[in-house]
GROMACS .gro file of C-alpha atoms in nm:
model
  364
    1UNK     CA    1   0.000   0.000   0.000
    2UNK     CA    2   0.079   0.368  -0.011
    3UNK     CA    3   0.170   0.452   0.319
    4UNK     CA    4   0.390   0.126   0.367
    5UNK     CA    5   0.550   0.192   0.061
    6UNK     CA    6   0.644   0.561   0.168
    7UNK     CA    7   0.783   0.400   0.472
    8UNK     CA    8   0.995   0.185   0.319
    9UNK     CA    9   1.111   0.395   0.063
   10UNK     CA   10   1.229   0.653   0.389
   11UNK     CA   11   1.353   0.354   0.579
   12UNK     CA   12   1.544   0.185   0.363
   13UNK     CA   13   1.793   0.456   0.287
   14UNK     CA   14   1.855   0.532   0.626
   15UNK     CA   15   1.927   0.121   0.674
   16UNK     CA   16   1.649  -0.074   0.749
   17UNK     CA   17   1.600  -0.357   0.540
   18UNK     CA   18   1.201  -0.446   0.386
   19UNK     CA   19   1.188  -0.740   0.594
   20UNK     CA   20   1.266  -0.523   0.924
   21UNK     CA   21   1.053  -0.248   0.780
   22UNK     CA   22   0.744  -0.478   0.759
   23UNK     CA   23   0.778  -0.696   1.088
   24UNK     CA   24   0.791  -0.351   1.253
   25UNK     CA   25   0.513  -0.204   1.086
   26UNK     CA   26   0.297  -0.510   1.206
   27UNK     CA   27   0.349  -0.545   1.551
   28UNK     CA   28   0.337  -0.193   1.631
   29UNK     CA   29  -0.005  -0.198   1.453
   30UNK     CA   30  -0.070  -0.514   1.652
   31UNK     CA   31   0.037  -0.331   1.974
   32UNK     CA   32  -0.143  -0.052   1.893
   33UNK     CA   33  -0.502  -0.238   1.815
   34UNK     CA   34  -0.431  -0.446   2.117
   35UNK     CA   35  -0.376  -0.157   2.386
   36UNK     CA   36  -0.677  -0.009   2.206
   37UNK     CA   37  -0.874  -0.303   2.244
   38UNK     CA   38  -0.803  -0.336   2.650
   39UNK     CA   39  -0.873   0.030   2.701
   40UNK     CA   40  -1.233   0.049   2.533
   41UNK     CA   41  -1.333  -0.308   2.655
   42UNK     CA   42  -1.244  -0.238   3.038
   43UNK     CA   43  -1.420   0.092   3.030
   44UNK     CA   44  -1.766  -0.100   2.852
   45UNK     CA   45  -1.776  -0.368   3.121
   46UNK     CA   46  -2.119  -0.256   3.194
   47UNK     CA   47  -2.235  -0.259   2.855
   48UNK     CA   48  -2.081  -0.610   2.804
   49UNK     CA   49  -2.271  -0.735   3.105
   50UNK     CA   50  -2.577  -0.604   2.956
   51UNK     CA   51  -2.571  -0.720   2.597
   52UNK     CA   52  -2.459  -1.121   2.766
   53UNK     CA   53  -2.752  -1.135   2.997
   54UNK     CA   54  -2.984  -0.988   2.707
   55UNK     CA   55  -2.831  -1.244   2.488
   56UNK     CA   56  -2.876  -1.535   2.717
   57UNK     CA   57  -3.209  -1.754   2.825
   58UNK     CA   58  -3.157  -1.570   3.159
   59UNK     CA   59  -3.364  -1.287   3.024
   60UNK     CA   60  -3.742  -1.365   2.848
   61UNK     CA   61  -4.034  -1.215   2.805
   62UNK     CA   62  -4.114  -0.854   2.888
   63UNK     CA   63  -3.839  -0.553   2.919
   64UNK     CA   64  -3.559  -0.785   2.870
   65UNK     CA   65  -3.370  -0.486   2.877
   66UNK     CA   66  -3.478  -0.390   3.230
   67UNK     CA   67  -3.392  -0.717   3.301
   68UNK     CA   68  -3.064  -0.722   3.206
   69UNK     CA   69  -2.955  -0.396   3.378
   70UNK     CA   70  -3.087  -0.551   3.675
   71UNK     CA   71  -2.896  -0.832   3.675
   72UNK     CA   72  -2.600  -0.628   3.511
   73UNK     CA   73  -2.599  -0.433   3.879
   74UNK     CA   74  -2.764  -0.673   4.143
   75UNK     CA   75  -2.491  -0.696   4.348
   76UNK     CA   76  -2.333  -0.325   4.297
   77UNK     CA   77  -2.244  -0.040   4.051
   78UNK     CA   78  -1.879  -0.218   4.040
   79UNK     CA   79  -2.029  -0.579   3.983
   80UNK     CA   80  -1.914  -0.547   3.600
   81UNK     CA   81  -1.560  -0.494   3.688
   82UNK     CA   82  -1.545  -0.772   3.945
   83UNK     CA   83  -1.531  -1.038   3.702
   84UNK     CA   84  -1.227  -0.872   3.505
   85UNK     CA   85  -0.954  -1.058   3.584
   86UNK     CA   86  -0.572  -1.035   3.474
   87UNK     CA   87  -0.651  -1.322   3.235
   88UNK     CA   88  -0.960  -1.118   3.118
   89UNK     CA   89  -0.728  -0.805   3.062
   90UNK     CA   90  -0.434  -1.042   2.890
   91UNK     CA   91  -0.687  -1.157   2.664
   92UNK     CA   92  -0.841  -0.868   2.543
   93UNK     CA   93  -0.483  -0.725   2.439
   94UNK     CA   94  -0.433  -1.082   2.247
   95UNK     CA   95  -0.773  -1.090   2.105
   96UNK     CA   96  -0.734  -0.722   1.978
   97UNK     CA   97  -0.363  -0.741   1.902
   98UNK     CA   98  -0.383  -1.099   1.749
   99UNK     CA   99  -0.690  -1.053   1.547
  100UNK     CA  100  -0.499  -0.744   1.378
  101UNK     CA  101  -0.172  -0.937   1.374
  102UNK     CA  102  -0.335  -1.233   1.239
  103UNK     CA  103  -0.538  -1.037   0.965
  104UNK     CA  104  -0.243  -0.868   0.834
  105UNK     CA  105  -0.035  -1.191   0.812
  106UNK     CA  106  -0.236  -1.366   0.619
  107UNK     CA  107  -0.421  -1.113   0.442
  108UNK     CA  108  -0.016  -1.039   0.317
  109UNK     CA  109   0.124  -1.399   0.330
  110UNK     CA  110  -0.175  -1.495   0.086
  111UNK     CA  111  -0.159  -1.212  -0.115
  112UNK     CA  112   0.212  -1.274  -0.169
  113UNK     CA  113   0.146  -1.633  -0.215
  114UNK     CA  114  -0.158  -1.614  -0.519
  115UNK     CA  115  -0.014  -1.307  -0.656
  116UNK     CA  116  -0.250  -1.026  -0.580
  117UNK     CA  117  -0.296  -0.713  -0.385
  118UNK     CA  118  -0.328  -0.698   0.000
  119UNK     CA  119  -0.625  -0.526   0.137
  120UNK     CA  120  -0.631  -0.130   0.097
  121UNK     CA  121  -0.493   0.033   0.438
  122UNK     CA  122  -0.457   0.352   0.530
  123UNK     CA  123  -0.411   0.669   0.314
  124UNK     CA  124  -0.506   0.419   0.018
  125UNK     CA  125  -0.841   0.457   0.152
  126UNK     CA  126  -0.892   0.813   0.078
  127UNK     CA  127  -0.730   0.797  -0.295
  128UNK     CA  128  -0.983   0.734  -0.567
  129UNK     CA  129  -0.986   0.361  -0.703
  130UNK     CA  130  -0.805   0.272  -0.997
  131UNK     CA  131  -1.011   0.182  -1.278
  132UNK     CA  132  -0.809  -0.133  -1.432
  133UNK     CA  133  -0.926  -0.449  -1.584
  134UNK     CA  134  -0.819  -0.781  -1.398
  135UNK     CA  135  -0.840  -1.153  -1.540
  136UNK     CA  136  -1.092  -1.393  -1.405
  137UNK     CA  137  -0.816  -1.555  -1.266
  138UNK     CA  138  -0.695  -1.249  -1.082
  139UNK     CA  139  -1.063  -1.200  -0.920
  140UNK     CA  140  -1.128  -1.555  -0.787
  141UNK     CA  141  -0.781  -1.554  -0.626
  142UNK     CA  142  -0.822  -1.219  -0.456
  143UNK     CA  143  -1.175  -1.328  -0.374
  144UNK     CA  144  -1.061  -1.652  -0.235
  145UNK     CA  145  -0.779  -1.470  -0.038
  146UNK     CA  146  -1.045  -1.197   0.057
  147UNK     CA  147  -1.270  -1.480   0.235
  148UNK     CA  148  -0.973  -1.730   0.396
  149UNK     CA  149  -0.778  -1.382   0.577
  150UNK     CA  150  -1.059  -1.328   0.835
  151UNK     CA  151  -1.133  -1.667   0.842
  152UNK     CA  152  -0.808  -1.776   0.962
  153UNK     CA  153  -0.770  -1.459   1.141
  154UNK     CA  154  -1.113  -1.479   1.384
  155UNK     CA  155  -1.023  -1.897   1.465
  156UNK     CA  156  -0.713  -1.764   1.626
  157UNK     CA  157  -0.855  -1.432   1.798
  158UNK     CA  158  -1.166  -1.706   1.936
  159UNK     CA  159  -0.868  -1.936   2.063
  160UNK     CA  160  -0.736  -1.701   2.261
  161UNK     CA  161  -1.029  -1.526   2.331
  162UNK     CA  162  -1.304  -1.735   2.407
  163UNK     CA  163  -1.225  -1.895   2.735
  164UNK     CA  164  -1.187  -1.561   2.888
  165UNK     CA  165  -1.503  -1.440   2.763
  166UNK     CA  166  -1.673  -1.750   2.908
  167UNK     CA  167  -1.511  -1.681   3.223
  168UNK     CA  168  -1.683  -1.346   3.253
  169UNK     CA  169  -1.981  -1.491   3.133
  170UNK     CA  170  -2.035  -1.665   3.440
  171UNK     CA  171  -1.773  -1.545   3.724
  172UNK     CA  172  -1.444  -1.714   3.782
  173UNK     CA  173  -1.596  -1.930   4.047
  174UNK     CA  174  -1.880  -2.068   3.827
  175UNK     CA  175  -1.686  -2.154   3.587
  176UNK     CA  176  -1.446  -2.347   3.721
  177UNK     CA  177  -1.729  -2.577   3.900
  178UNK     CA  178  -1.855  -2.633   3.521
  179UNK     CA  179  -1.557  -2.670   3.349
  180UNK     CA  180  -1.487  -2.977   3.616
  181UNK     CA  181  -1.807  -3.078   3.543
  182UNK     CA  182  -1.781  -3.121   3.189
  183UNK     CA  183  -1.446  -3.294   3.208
  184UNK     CA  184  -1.316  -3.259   2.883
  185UNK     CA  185  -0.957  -3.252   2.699
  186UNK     CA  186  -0.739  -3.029   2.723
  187UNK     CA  187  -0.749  -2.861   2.398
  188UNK     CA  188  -1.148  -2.830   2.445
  189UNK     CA  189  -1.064  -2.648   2.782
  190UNK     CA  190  -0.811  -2.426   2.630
  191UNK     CA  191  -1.063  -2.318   2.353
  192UNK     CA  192  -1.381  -2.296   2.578
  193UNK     CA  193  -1.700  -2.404   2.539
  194UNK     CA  194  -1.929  -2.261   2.275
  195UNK     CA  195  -1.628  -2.238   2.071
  196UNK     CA  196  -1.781  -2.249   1.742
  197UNK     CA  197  -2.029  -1.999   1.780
  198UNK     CA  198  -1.796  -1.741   1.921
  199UNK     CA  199  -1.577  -1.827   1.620
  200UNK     CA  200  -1.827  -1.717   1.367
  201UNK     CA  201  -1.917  -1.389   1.521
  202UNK     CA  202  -1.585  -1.318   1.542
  203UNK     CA  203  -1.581  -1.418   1.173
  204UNK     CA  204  -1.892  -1.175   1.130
  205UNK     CA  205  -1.704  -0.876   1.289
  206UNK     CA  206  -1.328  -0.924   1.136
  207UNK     CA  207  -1.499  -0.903   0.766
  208UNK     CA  208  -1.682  -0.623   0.855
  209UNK     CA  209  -1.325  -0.466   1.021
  210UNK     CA  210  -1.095  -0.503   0.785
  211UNK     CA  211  -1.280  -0.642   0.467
  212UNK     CA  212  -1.643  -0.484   0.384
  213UNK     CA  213  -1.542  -0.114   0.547
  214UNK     CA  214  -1.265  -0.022   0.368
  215UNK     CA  215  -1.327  -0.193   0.038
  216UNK     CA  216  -1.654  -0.052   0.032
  217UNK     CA  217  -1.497   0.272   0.186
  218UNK     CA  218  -1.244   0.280  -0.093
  219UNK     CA  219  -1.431   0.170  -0.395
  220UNK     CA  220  -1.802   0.337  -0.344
  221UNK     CA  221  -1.790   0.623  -0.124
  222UNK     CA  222  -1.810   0.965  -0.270
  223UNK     CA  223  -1.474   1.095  -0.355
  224UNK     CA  224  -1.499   1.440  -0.223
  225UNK     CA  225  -1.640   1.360   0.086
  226UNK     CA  226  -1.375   1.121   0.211
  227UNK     CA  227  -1.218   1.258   0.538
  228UNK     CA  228  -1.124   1.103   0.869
  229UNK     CA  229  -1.450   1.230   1.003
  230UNK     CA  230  -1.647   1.017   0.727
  231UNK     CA  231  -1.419   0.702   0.767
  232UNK     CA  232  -1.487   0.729   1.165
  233UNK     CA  233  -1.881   0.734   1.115
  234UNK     CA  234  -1.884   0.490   0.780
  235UNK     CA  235  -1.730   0.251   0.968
  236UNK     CA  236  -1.946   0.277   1.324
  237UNK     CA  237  -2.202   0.249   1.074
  238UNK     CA  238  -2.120  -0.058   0.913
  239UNK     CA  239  -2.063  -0.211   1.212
  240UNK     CA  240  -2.383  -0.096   1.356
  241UNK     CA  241  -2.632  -0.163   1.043
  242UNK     CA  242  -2.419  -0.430   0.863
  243UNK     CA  243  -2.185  -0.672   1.088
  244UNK     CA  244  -2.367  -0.654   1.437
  245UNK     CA  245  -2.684  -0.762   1.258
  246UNK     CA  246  -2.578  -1.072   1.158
  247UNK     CA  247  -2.370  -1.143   1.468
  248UNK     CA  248  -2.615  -1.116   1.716
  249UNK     CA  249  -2.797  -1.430   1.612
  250UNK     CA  250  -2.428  -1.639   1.684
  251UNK     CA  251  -2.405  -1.428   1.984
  252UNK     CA  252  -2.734  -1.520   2.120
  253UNK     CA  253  -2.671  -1.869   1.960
  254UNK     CA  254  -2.309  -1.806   2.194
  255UNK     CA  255  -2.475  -1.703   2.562
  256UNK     CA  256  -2.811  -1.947   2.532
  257UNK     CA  257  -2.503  -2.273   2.459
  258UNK     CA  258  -2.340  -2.143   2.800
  259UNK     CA  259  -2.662  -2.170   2.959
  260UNK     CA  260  -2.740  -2.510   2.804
  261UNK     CA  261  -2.388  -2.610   2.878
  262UNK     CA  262  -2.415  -2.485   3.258
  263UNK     CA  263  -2.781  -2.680   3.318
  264UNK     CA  264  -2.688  -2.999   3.117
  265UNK     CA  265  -2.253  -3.037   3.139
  266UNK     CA  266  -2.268  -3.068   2.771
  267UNK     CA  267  -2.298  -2.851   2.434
  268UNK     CA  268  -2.558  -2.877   2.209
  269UNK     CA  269  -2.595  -2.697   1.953
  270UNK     CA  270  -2.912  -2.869   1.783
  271UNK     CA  271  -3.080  -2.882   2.132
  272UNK     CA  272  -2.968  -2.534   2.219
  273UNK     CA  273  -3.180  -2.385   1.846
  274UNK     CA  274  -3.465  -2.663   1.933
  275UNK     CA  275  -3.529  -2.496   2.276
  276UNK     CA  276  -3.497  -2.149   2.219
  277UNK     CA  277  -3.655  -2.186   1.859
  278UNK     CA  278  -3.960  -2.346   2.085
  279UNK     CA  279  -3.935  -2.100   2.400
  280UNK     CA  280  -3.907  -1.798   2.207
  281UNK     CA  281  -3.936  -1.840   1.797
  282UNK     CA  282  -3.669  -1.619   1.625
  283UNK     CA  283  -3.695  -1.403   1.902
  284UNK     CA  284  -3.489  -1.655   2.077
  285UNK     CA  285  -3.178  -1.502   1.820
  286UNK     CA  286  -3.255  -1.190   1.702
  287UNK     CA  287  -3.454  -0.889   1.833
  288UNK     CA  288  -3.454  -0.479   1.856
  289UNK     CA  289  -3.344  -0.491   2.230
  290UNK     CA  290  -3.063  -0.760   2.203
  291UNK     CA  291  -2.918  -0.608   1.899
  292UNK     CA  292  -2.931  -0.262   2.038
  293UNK     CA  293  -2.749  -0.403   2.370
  294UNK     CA  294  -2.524  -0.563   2.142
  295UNK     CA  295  -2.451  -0.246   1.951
  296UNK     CA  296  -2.366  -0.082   2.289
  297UNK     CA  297  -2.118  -0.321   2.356
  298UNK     CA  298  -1.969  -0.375   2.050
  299UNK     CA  299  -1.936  -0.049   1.873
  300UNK     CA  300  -1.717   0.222   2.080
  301UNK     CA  301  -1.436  -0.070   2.017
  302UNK     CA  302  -1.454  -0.264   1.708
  303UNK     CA  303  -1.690   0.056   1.523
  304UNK     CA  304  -1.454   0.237   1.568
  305UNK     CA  305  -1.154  -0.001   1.502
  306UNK     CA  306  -1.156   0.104   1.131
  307UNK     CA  307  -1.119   0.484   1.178
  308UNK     CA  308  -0.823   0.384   1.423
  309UNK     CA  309  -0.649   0.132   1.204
  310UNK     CA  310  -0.635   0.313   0.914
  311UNK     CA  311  -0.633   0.735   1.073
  312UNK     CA  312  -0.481   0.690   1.406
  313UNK     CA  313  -0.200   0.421   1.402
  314UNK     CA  314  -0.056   0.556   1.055
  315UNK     CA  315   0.031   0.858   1.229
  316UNK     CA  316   0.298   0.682   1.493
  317UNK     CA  317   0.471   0.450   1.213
  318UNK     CA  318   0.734   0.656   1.116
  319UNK     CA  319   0.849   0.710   1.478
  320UNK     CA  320   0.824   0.347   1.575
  321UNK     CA  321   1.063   0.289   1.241
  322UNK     CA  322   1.312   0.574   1.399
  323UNK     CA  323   1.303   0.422   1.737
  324UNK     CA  324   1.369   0.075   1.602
  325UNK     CA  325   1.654   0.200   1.332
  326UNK     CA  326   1.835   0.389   1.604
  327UNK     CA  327   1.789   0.128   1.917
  328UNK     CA  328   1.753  -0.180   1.816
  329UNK     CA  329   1.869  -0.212   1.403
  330UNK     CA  330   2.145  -0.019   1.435
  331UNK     CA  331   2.266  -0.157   1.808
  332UNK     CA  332   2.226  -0.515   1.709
  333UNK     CA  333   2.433  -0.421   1.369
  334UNK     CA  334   2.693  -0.312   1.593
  335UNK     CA  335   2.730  -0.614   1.766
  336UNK     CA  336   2.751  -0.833   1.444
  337UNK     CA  337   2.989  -0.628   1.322
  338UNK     CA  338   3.215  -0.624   1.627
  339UNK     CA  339   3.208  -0.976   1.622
  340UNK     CA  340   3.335  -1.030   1.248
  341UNK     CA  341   3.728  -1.081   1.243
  342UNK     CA  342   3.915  -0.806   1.040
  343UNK     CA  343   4.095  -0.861   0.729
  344UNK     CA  344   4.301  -0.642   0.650
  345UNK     CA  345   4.293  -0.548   0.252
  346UNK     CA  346   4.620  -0.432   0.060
  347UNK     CA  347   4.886  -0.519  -0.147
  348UNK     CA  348   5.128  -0.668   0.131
  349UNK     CA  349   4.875  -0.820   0.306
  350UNK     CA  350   4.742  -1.023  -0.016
  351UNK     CA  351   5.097  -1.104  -0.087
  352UNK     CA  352   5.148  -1.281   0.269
  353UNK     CA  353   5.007  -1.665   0.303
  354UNK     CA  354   4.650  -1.661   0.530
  355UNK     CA  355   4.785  -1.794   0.820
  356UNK     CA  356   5.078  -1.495   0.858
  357UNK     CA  357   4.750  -1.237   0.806
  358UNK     CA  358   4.725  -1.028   1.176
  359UNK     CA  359   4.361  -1.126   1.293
  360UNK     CA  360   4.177  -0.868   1.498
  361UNK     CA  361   3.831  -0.797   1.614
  362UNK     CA  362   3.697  -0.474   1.568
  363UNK     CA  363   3.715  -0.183   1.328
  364UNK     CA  364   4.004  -0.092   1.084
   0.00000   0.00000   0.00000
């Protein structure tokens, strides 16, 4: 893209090589999402509370959203934040950071590997698309590579994610009783259970992150009015309007499995749609109140995300470059080079056998 490009093209004159250029550029983007991610989540513990309980069989019936808030604070206006633990914090850095770290692997490991563009990042967003014809074969492989990024991207952020999720789901307490009562491997207990459901909304969410807003963004919006201010409220919306409305049906599908899983010991997912299909009809999945209280939670961190990635983080890349070139590059140069034996280069010295050459470490 543009603004990687730009970087490298500074960078590499002053010594840093591409490869050091473009491991930098990701992890401080990952570091960046991830700190981002921690910050917004802790402060909409409340909101999270709200949009489980709304999204679990817990709540039925009339002002579910009543409900919710009632349960949210039953035992306190801190009860949200009592749940957060370490682990809960730890994960919400990975999730965030791995889901951008993941996304931009292999949305550039595949791109480099089928021989087509990466997805359009940040100043590329606000310059108008390029109207160029591409083969058939060109389109299925960026389509393919479009689809299997997030894919691969959301199973990793679930597998680190989900178990803590679960964990504040029901308290660190209740939990543990259920996880001993479902006794299962060890690589089911690492994921967590509901697993697959949390997987596809996370699925849901990273398209809607880093695919549908800024290709649509990119491609369709009105030239003149693309600004920071537009990207920041095109992408709350599509995350609002587009992604949140189909992920609140594997949400709910996500919070009524833990409540199956907590009654029974086991997960269900046929029995889990059978009941709730049969309690509550589509209701059960999808409705004004839980996708408004899933909005709440959802949007002021991954809404936003977008505007962040692509406006915010750009803005620190060339001084993460600097700070890597001059203490870490540079110093670690150093040390190689200190280490290397010196030759010495001239006429006698080439006429002398190599053993009579004078080693010495350091420079001429």
């Amino acid at each position: 893209d543009s603004v990687m490009t730009a970087s490298k093209a500074t960078f590499q004159r002053d010594g840093l090589p591409e490869s050091v250029v473009e491991t930098t550029l990701v992890t401080y983007r990952s570091v960046g999402i991830g700190l981002f991610g921690v910050v917004m989540r802790f402060a909409g513990m409340p909101l999270e509370k709200i949009a489980l309980f709304m999204n679990s069989s817990q709540v039925s019936g009339k002002n579910p959203f009543r409900q919710s808030i009632r349960l949210t604070f039953r035992e306190g206006a801190l009860a949200p934040y009592r749940v957060v633990t370490p682990a809960s914090l730890t994960a919400w850095f990975l999730q965030y950071g791995v889901m951008g770290f993941a996304f931009q692997f292999f949305d550039h490991g595949l791109s480099n590997l089928m021989g087509v563009k990466p997805m359009y990042y940040g100043q590329q967003l606000m310059e108008p698309p390029q109207q160029t014809e591409e083969s058939s074969s060109y389109k299925t492989k960026f389509a393919g590579k479009t689809l299997l990024a997030p894919m691969l991207a959301a199973s990793i952020e679930s597998k680190v994610s989900n178990r803590a999720e679960v964990q504040r789901f029901f308290g660190p307490e209740k939990f543990a009783k259920i996880e001993v009562r479902m006794a299962r491997g060890a690589i089911s207990r690492a994921a967590g259970p509901a697993f697959m459901s949390n997987f596809m909304r996370n699925c849901v969410m990273c398209n809607t992150t880093f695919i549908l807003t800024p290709l649509t963004y990119k491609l369709y919006f009105p030239q003149e009015e693309k600004s920071m201010s537009t990207l920041f409220y095109y992408g709350l919306g599509m995350n609002i309007f587009v992604g949140n409305v189909v992920a609140i049906t594997q949400q709910a599908l996500w919070g009524r499995t833990l409540d199956y899983c907590a009654r029974t010991g086991e997960i269900s997912y046929r029995n889990v749609i059978r009941e709730g299909l049969a309690k509550d009809g589509m209701a059960a999945f999808f409705t004004a109140p839980k996708w408004f209280s899933r909005v709440l939670m959802n949007a002021p961190a991954q809404g936003v995300l977008p505007w962040f990635y692509n406006e915010i983080l750009p803005l620190g890349e060339d001084s993460a470059l600097r700070f890597v070139n001059k203490y870490i590059y540079t110093s670690n140069v150093k040390v190689v080079q200190g280490s290397i034996p010196f030759i010495p280069v001239n006429e006698k010295a080439a006429a002398q056998p190599l053993a009579n050459i004078p080693w010495r470490v350091g420079k001429q």
